Backbone as a ProteinNet text record, in pm:
[ID]
protein_1_A
[PRIMARY]
MAEYDDKLSVALPEALRQQFAEVERRLWRVESTVAVGGVAGGLMVSFLALFISDRIWDTPGWLRLTLLLCGLALAALAAIVWGRRWVWQRRDLRSLAN
[TERTIARY]
-1438.6	-1305.6	-1280	-1332	-1310.5	-1380	-1496.3	-1565.7	-1481.7	-1412.6	-1328.1	-1211.8	-1152.4	-1038.8	-1078.3	-1201.5	-1245.7	-1268.2	-1308.3	-1335.8	-1209.7	-1103.4	-979.7	-912.7	-882.3	-819	-682.4	-579.8	-443.9	-381.8	-319.7	-249.7	-111.2	-80.7	49	152.2	277.2	383.1	396.3	443.9	453.3	546.4	655.5	748.4	679.8	596.5	525.4	418.4	352.2	254.7	322.5	441.3	515.1	554.7	590.4	624.2	501.7	386.5	264	229.9	250.1	223.2	315.4	441.4	536.2	497.7	457.6	413.4	290.9	198.8	78.3	110.9	205.2	246.3	309.9	397.6	462.2	360.8	270	167.7	76.4	40.8	-41.6	30.7	159.7	238	244.1	270.2	280.1	144.9	39	-91.9	-147.1	-112.7	-154.2	-82.3	45	120.7	62.5	26	-35	-168.9	-247.5	-377.7	-361	-266.9	-243	-193.5	-106.8	-60.5	-173	-265.2	-380.1	-472.4	-494.4	-577.6	-510.3	-382.4	-310.3	-297.6	-270.1	-255.2	-384.2	-496	-624.6	-656.1	-630.4	-657.3	-558.5	-431.6	-331.8	-356.5	-398.2	-425.9	-542.6	-646.8	-759.5	-720	-637.8	-591.6	-501.7	-413.9	-326.2	-406.6	-508.5	-593.6	-665.1	-711.3	-776.5	-676.8	-557.1	-452.6	-418.8	-401.2	-369.3	-487.3	-607.5	-725.8	-739.1	-709.1	-715.5	-611.7	-499.1	-395.6	-433.8	-510.9	-549.2	-668.1	-768.2	-888.3	-955.6	-1059.1	-1134.2	-1224.9	-1187.9	-1257.1	-1398.7	-1499.2	-1637.7	-1662.4	-1764.3	-1796.5	-1828.3	-1898.2	-1933.6	-1810.3	-1705.3	-1582.3	-1503.2	-1503.8	-1437.9	-1501.1	-1633.2	-1704.6	-1677.7	-1674.2	-1647	-1506.8	-1409.1	-1272.1	-1261.8	-1330.8	-1331	-1394	-1507.2	-1574.5	-1491.9	-1421.7	-1334.3	-1219.1	-1160.3	-1052.6	-1100.8	-1217.9	-1274.2	-1312.3	-1359.3	-1394.7	-1270.7	-1160.2	-1036.2	-985.7	-994.4	-952.9	-1042.1	-1172.6	-1265.6	-1243.1	-1213	-1186.7	-1064.7	-958.4	-839.1	-871	-947.9	-983.9	-1075	-1167.5	-1260	-1186	-1094.7	-1017.7	-935.9	-872.3	-794.1	-886.4	-999.5	-1092.6	-1147.5	-1173	-1223.9	-1120.7	-994.5	-889.8	-851.8	-860.7	-807.9	-911.3	-1034.6	-1135.4	-1251.6	-1316.6	-1439	-1414.3	-1321.3	-1294.8	-1147.8	-1111.2	-972.1	-928	-806.6	-755.8	-719	-741.8	-704.3	-567.1	-522.3	-388.9	-379.5	-488.1	-484.9	-463.5	-534.2	-515.9	-381.4	-328.3	-192	-89.4	-112.1	-18.6	-16.7	-131.1	-137.6	-62.6
-514.7	-461.6	-427.3	-509.5	-485	-356.7	-326.3	-202.8	-82.6	-91.4	18.4	37.9	-70.8	-60.4	5.4	-20	39.7	189.8	233.9	375.3	453.8	383	448.2	510	637.4	708	757.9	718	755.9	829.4	942.4	1016.2	954.5	917.5	857.4	964.6	939.9	1035.1	1047.8	1160.6	1187.7	1089.4	1050.8	955.1	820.3	778.3	651.7	661.7	776.2	797.7	791.4	847.1	841.8	698.4	619.8	480.2	402.3	428.5	363.8	405.4	531.7	578.4	508.4	490.5	421.1	274	209.1	69.6	59.2	152.8	150.3	170.4	260.9	281.7	156.2	93	-29.1	-141.4	-155.6	-259	-234.6	-108.3	-75.1	-112.9	-81.7	-112.8	-263.9	-340.4	-485.6	-545.6	-506.1	-564.7	-519.6	-400.3	-356.9	-438	-466.1	-548.9	-689.5	-743.7	-877.2	-876.4	-770.5	-762.2	-753.2	-671.8	-661.1	-795.5	-861.4	-993.6	-1095.4	-1085.5	-1175.5	-1154.6	-1028.8	-997.6	-1051.8	-1017.4	-1063.4	-1215.9	-1274.9	-1419.9	-1493.1	-1443.9	-1507.3	-1505.5	-1390.7	-1381	-1464.3	-1466.8	-1545.9	-1695.6	-1740.7	-1883.5	-1926.9	-1844.6	-1882.2	-1880.1	-1783.3	-1779.2	-1898.3	-1934.1	-2048.8	-2178.1	-2193.2	-2311.9	-2317.8	-2204.2	-2200.9	-2231.5	-2177.5	-2201.5	-2350.8	-2413.4	-2556.4	-2638	-2599.2	-2670.1	-2658.9	-2541.4	-2524	-2609.3	-2634.8	-2716.9	-2864.1	-2905.9	-3046.3	-3078.4	-2990.9	-3014.7	-2882	-2884.5	-2763.9	-2731.6	-2632.3	-2600.1	-2549.9	-2612.8	-2567	-2430.9	-2364.1	-2229.7	-2224.9	-2327.6	-2327.3	-2335.6	-2410.2	-2420.3	-2289.8	-2225.7	-2094.7	-1993.4	-1991.8	-1899.7	-1931.9	-2059	-2100.3	-2056.7	-2076.9	-2035.3	-1883.7	-1810.5	-1664.5	-1620	-1678.7	-1640	-1676.7	-1790.8	-1828.5	-1728.8	-1689.3	-1589.7	-1456.3	-1413.2	-1287.3	-1296.8	-1414.1	-1432.8	-1424.5	-1485.4	-1475.4	-1331.7	-1261	-1120.9	-1036.1	-1060	-984.4	-1015.4	-1140.5	-1177.6	-1102.4	-1096.2	-1022.8	-874.5	-817.6	-675.8	-650.3	-740.5	-723.3	-735.4	-830.5	-846.2	-720.4	-666.6	-543.4	-427.5	-416.5	-307.5	-315.6	-437.4	-452.5	-405.8	-437	-400.2	-252.8	-190.8	-55.7	50.7	11.6	111.7	105.3	-12.8	-22.4	-42.7	-128.8	-155.9	-127.8	-3.5	35.2	6.3	-39.4	-77.5	46.5	35.6	143.1	112.1	200.5	182.9	55.8	17.6	-102.6	-226.5	-236.6	-354.2	-352.3	-234.2	-227.1	-271.6	-236.9	-275.7	-427.4	-490.7	-635.8	-702.4
4776.5	4756.6	4610.4	4519	4376.9	4333	4391.8	4357.5	4397.3	4510.2	4556.4	4460.7	4410.3	4318.7	4187.8	4140.1	4015.5	4029.4	4147.8	4169.3	4203.3	4238.7	4277.4	4154.9	4162.6	4051.6	4097.6	4025.5	4061.7	3944.2	3971.8	3867	3848.5	3725.6	3696.2	3666.8	3703.4	3668.4	3516.2	3472.4	3328.7	3257.5	3321.4	3259.6	3235.5	3329.8	3314.4	3205.6	3197.7	3090.3	2953.5	2941.8	2815.3	2780.5	2881.2	2856.8	2808.8	2868.5	2823.7	2680.2	2648.6	2511.7	2412.1	2448.2	2360.5	2344.2	2452.1	2443.9	2353.1	2366.6	2284.7	2136.7	2106	1966.5	1907.9	1984.2	1936	1917.4	2011.9	2003	1884	1858.4	1742.6	1613.6	1606.7	1486.9	1463.8	1568.5	1555.1	1518.1	1587	1559.2	1424.4	1379.3	1246.3	1139.4	1161.6	1067.8	1062	1177	1181.7	1108.3	1124.9	1057.8	906.3	860.6	716.5	662	737.4	697.7	695	789	791.2	672.3	637.4	520.3	393.5	376.6	257.6	256.2	370.6	378.8	345.6	396.8	367.2	218.4	155.3	12.4	-69.2	-27.6	-101.1	-87.6	30.1	48.8	-39.5	-46.8	-131.6	-279.6	-320.4	-458.6	-489.5	-396.4	-416.9	-427.1	-343.6	-351.9	-486.5	-535.3	-666	-777.3	-766.9	-867.1	-875	-759.4	-756.4	-809.8	-771.9	-819.4	-971.3	-1026.6	-1171.9	-1244.2	-1180.9	-1243	-1243.1	-1144.4	-1132.7	-1223	-1221.5	-1299.1	-1331	-1409.5	-1441.9	-1322.3	-1246.7	-1122.3	-1150.7	-1089.3	-1110.5	-1045	-1090.9	-1042.6	-894.5	-844.9	-702.8	-614	-659.2	-580.2	-586.9	-704	-716.5	-620.8	-618.9	-531.2	-384.6	-350.9	-213.1	-170	-256.4	-223.5	-209	-296.2	-285.7	-154.1	-119.4	5.1	128.3	124	235.9	251	139.5	144.4	197.8	151.4	200.9	348.1	390.1	531.7	620.3	576.6	654.7	660.3	548.2	545.3	635.8	630.6	715.4	862.3	894.2	1033.2	1087.9	1010.2	1053.8	1073.3	981.7	993.6	1113.4	1139.3	1252.1	1385.3	1395.5	1520	1545.4	1441	1457.8	1496.8	1429.9	1460.7	1601.2	1649	1785.8	1887.5	1862.1	1958.1	1951.8	1833.5	1819	1787.1	1756.5	1724	1822.1	1833	1910.1	2058.6	2096.5	2238	2268.2	2254.9	2274.2	2418.9	2432.6	2565.2	2648	2777.4	2868.2	2928.3	3016.7	3077.5	3159	3225.4	3308.4	3221	3109.5	3024	2953.7	2923.1	2866.8	2969.5	3095.5	3200.1	3219.7	3202.3	3216.1	3103.8
[MASK]
++++++++++++++++++++++++++++++++++++++++++++++++++++++++++++++++++++++++++++++++++++++++++++++++++

């Protein structure tokens, strides 16, 4: 039965297609904002940790590098999640409807 559902093609009314397009635009805007916030947040958290560490003691180079790499990793993770959803594995109408 599931194979039959996948092969079934139904033409949607134009009004419903426009509603799906509007939902997709809003979802793109929200998820893009979250991704930009994730990138900025990851970098700010690592900078804040370094700033606090510098105030407490003379931060060694290995810890500075570790904090930088952690911040970049968080920023890259946010960018990769956004790219997976909107570039590489873009959602179809069925997944938007869910």
